[in-house]
XYZ file of N, CA and C in Angstrom:
354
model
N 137.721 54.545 80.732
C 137.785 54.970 82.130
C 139.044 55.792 82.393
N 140.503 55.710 81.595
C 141.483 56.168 81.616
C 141.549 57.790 81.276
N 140.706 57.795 80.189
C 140.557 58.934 79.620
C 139.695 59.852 80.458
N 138.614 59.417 81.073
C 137.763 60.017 81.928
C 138.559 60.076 83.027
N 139.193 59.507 83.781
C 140.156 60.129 85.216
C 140.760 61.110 84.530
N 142.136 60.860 83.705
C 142.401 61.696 83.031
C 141.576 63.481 83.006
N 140.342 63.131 81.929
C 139.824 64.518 82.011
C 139.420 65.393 83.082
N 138.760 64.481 84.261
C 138.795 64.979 85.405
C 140.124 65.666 86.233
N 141.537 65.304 86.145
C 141.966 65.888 86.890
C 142.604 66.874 86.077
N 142.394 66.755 84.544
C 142.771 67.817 83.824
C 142.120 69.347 84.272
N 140.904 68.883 84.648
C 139.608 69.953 84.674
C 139.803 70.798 86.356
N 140.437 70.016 87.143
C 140.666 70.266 88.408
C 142.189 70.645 88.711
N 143.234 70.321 88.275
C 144.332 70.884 87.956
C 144.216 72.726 87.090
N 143.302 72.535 86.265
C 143.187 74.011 85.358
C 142.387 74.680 86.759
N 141.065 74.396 86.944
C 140.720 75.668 87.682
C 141.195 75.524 89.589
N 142.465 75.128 89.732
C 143.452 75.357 91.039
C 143.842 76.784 91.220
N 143.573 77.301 92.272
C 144.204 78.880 92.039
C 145.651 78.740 92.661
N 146.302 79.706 91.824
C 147.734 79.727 92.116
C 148.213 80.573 92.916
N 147.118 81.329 93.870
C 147.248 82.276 94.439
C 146.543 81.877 95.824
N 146.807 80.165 96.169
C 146.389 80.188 97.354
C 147.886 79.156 97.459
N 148.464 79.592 99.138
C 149.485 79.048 99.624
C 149.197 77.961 100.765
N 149.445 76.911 101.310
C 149.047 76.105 101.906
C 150.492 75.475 102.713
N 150.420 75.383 103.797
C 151.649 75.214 104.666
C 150.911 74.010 105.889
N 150.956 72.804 106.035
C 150.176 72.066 106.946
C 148.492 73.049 107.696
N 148.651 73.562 109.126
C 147.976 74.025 109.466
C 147.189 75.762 109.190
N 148.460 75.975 107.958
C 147.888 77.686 107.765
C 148.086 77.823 106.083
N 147.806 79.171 105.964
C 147.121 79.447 104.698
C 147.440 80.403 104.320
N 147.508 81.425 103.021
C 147.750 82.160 102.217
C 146.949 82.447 100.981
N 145.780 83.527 101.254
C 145.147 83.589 99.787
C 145.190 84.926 99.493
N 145.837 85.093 98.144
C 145.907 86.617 97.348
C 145.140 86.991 96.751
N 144.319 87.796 96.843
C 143.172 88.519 95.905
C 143.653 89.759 95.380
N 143.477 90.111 94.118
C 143.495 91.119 93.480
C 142.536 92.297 93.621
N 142.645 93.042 93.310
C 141.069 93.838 93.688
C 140.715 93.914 92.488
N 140.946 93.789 91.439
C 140.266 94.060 90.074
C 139.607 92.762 89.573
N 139.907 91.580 90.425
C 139.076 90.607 90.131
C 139.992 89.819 89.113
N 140.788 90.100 88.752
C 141.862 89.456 87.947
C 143.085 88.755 88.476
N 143.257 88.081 87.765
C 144.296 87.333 88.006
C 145.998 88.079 87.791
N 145.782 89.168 87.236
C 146.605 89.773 86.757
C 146.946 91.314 87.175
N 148.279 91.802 86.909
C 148.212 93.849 87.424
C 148.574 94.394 85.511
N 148.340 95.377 85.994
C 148.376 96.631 84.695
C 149.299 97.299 85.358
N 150.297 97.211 84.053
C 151.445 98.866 83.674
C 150.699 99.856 84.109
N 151.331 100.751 85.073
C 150.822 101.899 85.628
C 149.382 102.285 85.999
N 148.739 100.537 86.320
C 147.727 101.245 87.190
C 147.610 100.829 88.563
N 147.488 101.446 89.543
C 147.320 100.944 90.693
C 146.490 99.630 90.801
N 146.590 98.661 91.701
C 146.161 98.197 92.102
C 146.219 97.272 93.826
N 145.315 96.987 94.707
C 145.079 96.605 95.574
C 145.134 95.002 95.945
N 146.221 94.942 96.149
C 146.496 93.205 96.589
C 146.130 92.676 98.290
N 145.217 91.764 98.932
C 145.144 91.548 99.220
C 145.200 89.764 100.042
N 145.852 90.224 101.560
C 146.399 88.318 101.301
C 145.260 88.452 102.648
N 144.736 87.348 102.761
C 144.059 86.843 103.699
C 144.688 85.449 104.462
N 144.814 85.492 106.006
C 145.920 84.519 106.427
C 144.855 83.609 107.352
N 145.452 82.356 107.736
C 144.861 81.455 108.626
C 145.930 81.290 109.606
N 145.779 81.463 111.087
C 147.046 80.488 111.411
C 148.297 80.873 111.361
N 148.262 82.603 110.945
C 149.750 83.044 110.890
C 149.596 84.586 111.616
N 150.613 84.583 112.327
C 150.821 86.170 113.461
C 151.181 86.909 111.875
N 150.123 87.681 111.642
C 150.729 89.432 110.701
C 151.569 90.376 110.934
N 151.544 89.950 111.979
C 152.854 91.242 112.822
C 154.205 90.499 112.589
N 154.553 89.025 112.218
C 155.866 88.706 112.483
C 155.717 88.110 110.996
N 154.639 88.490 110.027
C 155.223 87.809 108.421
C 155.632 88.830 107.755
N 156.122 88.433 106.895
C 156.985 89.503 105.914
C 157.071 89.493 104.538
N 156.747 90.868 104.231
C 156.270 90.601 102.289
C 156.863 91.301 102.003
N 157.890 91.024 100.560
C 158.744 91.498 99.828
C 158.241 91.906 98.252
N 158.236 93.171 97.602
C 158.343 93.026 95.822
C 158.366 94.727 95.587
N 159.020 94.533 94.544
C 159.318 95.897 94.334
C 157.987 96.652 94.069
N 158.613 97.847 94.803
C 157.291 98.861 94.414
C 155.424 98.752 95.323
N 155.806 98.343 96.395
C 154.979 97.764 96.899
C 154.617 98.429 98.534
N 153.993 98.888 98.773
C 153.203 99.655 99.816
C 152.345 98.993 100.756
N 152.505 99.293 102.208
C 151.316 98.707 103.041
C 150.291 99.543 103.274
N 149.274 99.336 103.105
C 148.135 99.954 103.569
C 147.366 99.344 104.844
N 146.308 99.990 105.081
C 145.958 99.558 106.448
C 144.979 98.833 105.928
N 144.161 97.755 106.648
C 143.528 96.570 106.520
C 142.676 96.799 107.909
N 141.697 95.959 107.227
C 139.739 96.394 108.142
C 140.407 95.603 109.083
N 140.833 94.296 108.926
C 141.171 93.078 110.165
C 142.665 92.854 109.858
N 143.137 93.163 110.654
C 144.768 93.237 110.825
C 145.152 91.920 111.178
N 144.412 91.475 112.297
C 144.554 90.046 112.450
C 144.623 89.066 111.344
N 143.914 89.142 110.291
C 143.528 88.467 109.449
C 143.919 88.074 108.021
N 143.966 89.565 107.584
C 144.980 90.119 106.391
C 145.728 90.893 106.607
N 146.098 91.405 105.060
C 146.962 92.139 105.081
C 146.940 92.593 103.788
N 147.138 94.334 103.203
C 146.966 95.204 102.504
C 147.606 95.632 102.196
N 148.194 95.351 100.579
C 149.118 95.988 99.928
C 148.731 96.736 98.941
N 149.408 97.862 98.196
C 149.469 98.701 97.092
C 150.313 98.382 96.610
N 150.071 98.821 94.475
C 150.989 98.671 93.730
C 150.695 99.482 92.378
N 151.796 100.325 92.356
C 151.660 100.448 90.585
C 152.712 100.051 89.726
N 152.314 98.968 89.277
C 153.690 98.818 88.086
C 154.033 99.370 87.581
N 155.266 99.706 88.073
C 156.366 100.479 86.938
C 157.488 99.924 86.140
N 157.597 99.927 84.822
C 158.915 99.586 84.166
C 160.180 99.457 84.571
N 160.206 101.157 85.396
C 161.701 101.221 85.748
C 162.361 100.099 87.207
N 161.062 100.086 87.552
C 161.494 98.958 88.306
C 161.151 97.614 88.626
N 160.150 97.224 87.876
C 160.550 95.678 87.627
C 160.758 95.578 86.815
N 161.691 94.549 86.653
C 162.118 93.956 85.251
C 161.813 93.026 83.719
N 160.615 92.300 84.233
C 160.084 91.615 83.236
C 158.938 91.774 84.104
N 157.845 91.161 82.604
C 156.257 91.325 83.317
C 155.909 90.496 84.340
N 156.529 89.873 85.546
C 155.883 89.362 86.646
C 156.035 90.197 87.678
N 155.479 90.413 88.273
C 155.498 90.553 89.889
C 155.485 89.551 91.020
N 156.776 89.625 91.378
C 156.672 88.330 92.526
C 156.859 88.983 93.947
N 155.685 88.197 94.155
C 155.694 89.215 95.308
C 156.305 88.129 96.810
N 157.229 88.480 97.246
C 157.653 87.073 98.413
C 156.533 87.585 100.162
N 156.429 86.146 100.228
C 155.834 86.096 101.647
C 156.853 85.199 102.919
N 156.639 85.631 103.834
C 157.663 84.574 105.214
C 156.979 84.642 106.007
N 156.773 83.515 106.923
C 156.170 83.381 108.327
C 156.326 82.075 109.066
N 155.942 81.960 110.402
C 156.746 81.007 110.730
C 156.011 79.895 111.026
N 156.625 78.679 110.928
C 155.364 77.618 111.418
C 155.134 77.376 113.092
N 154.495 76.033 113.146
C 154.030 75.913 114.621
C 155.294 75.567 115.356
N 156.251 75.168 114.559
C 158.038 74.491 115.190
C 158.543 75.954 115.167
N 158.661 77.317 114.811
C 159.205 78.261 114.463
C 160.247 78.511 113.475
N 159.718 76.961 112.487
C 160.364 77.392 110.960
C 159.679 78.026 110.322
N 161.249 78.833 109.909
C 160.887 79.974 108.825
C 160.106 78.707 107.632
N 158.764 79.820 107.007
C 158.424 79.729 105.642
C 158.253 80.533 104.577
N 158.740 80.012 103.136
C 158.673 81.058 102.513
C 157.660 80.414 101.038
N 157.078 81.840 100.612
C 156.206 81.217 99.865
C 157.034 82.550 98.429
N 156.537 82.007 96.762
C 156.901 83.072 95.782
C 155.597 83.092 95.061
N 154.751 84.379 95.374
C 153.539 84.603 94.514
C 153.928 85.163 92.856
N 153.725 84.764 92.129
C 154.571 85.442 90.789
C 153.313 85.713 90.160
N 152.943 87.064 89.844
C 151.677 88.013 89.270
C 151.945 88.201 88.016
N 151.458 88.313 86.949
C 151.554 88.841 85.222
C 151.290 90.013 85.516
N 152.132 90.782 85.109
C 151.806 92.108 84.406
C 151.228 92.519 83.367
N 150.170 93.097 82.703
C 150.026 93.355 81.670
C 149.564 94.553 81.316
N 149.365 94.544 79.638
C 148.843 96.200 79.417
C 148.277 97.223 79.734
């Protein structure tokens, strides 16, 4: 029976996405547009955060090399661009920082950290 709890939360721990943020009443989910979990050296790609519960106009996203684009529901999400470049990040992650505030008007901060790859 040990082994079977065990495997179960092994199995549910692995497929957790690490790209959803959770703060009591609100939320944070990053989608890639390539369907990956991951960005490519010098190719563009389209990051998208989808919010619950948080004003877009007063959060704030930080990472190098990183562009806003406009978004279908502004309310809702929010639309970034990116092409990895060498010269300016430094190792293969991309971390991309998020802030917004809670229902008390504490600051929150969340660190999305992306793989870069070939």
């Amino acid at each position: 029976m040990k082994v079977l709890l065990s495997s179960i939360f092994l199995i549910l721990f692995a497929v957790q996405d690490d790209f959803t943020f959770v703060s009591e009443n609100q939320k944070v989910v990053l989608k890639i547009d390539n369907g990956v979990r991951t960005l490519t050296w010098g190719k563009k790609s389209v990051l998208n955060l989808k919010v619950e519960n948080i004003d877009t106009q007063k959060m704030t996203m930080s990472a190098p090399g990183i562009r806003f684009i406009k978004s279908k529901n502004p309310k809702e999400e929010v639309t970034l661009e990116i092409t990895p470049e060498r010269e300016v990040i430094e190792n293969d992650t991309l971390n991309l920082h998020v802030g917004f505030r809670d229902k008390n008007n504490e600051s929150i901060h969340h660190k999305f950290a992306i793989l870069i790859t070939k």
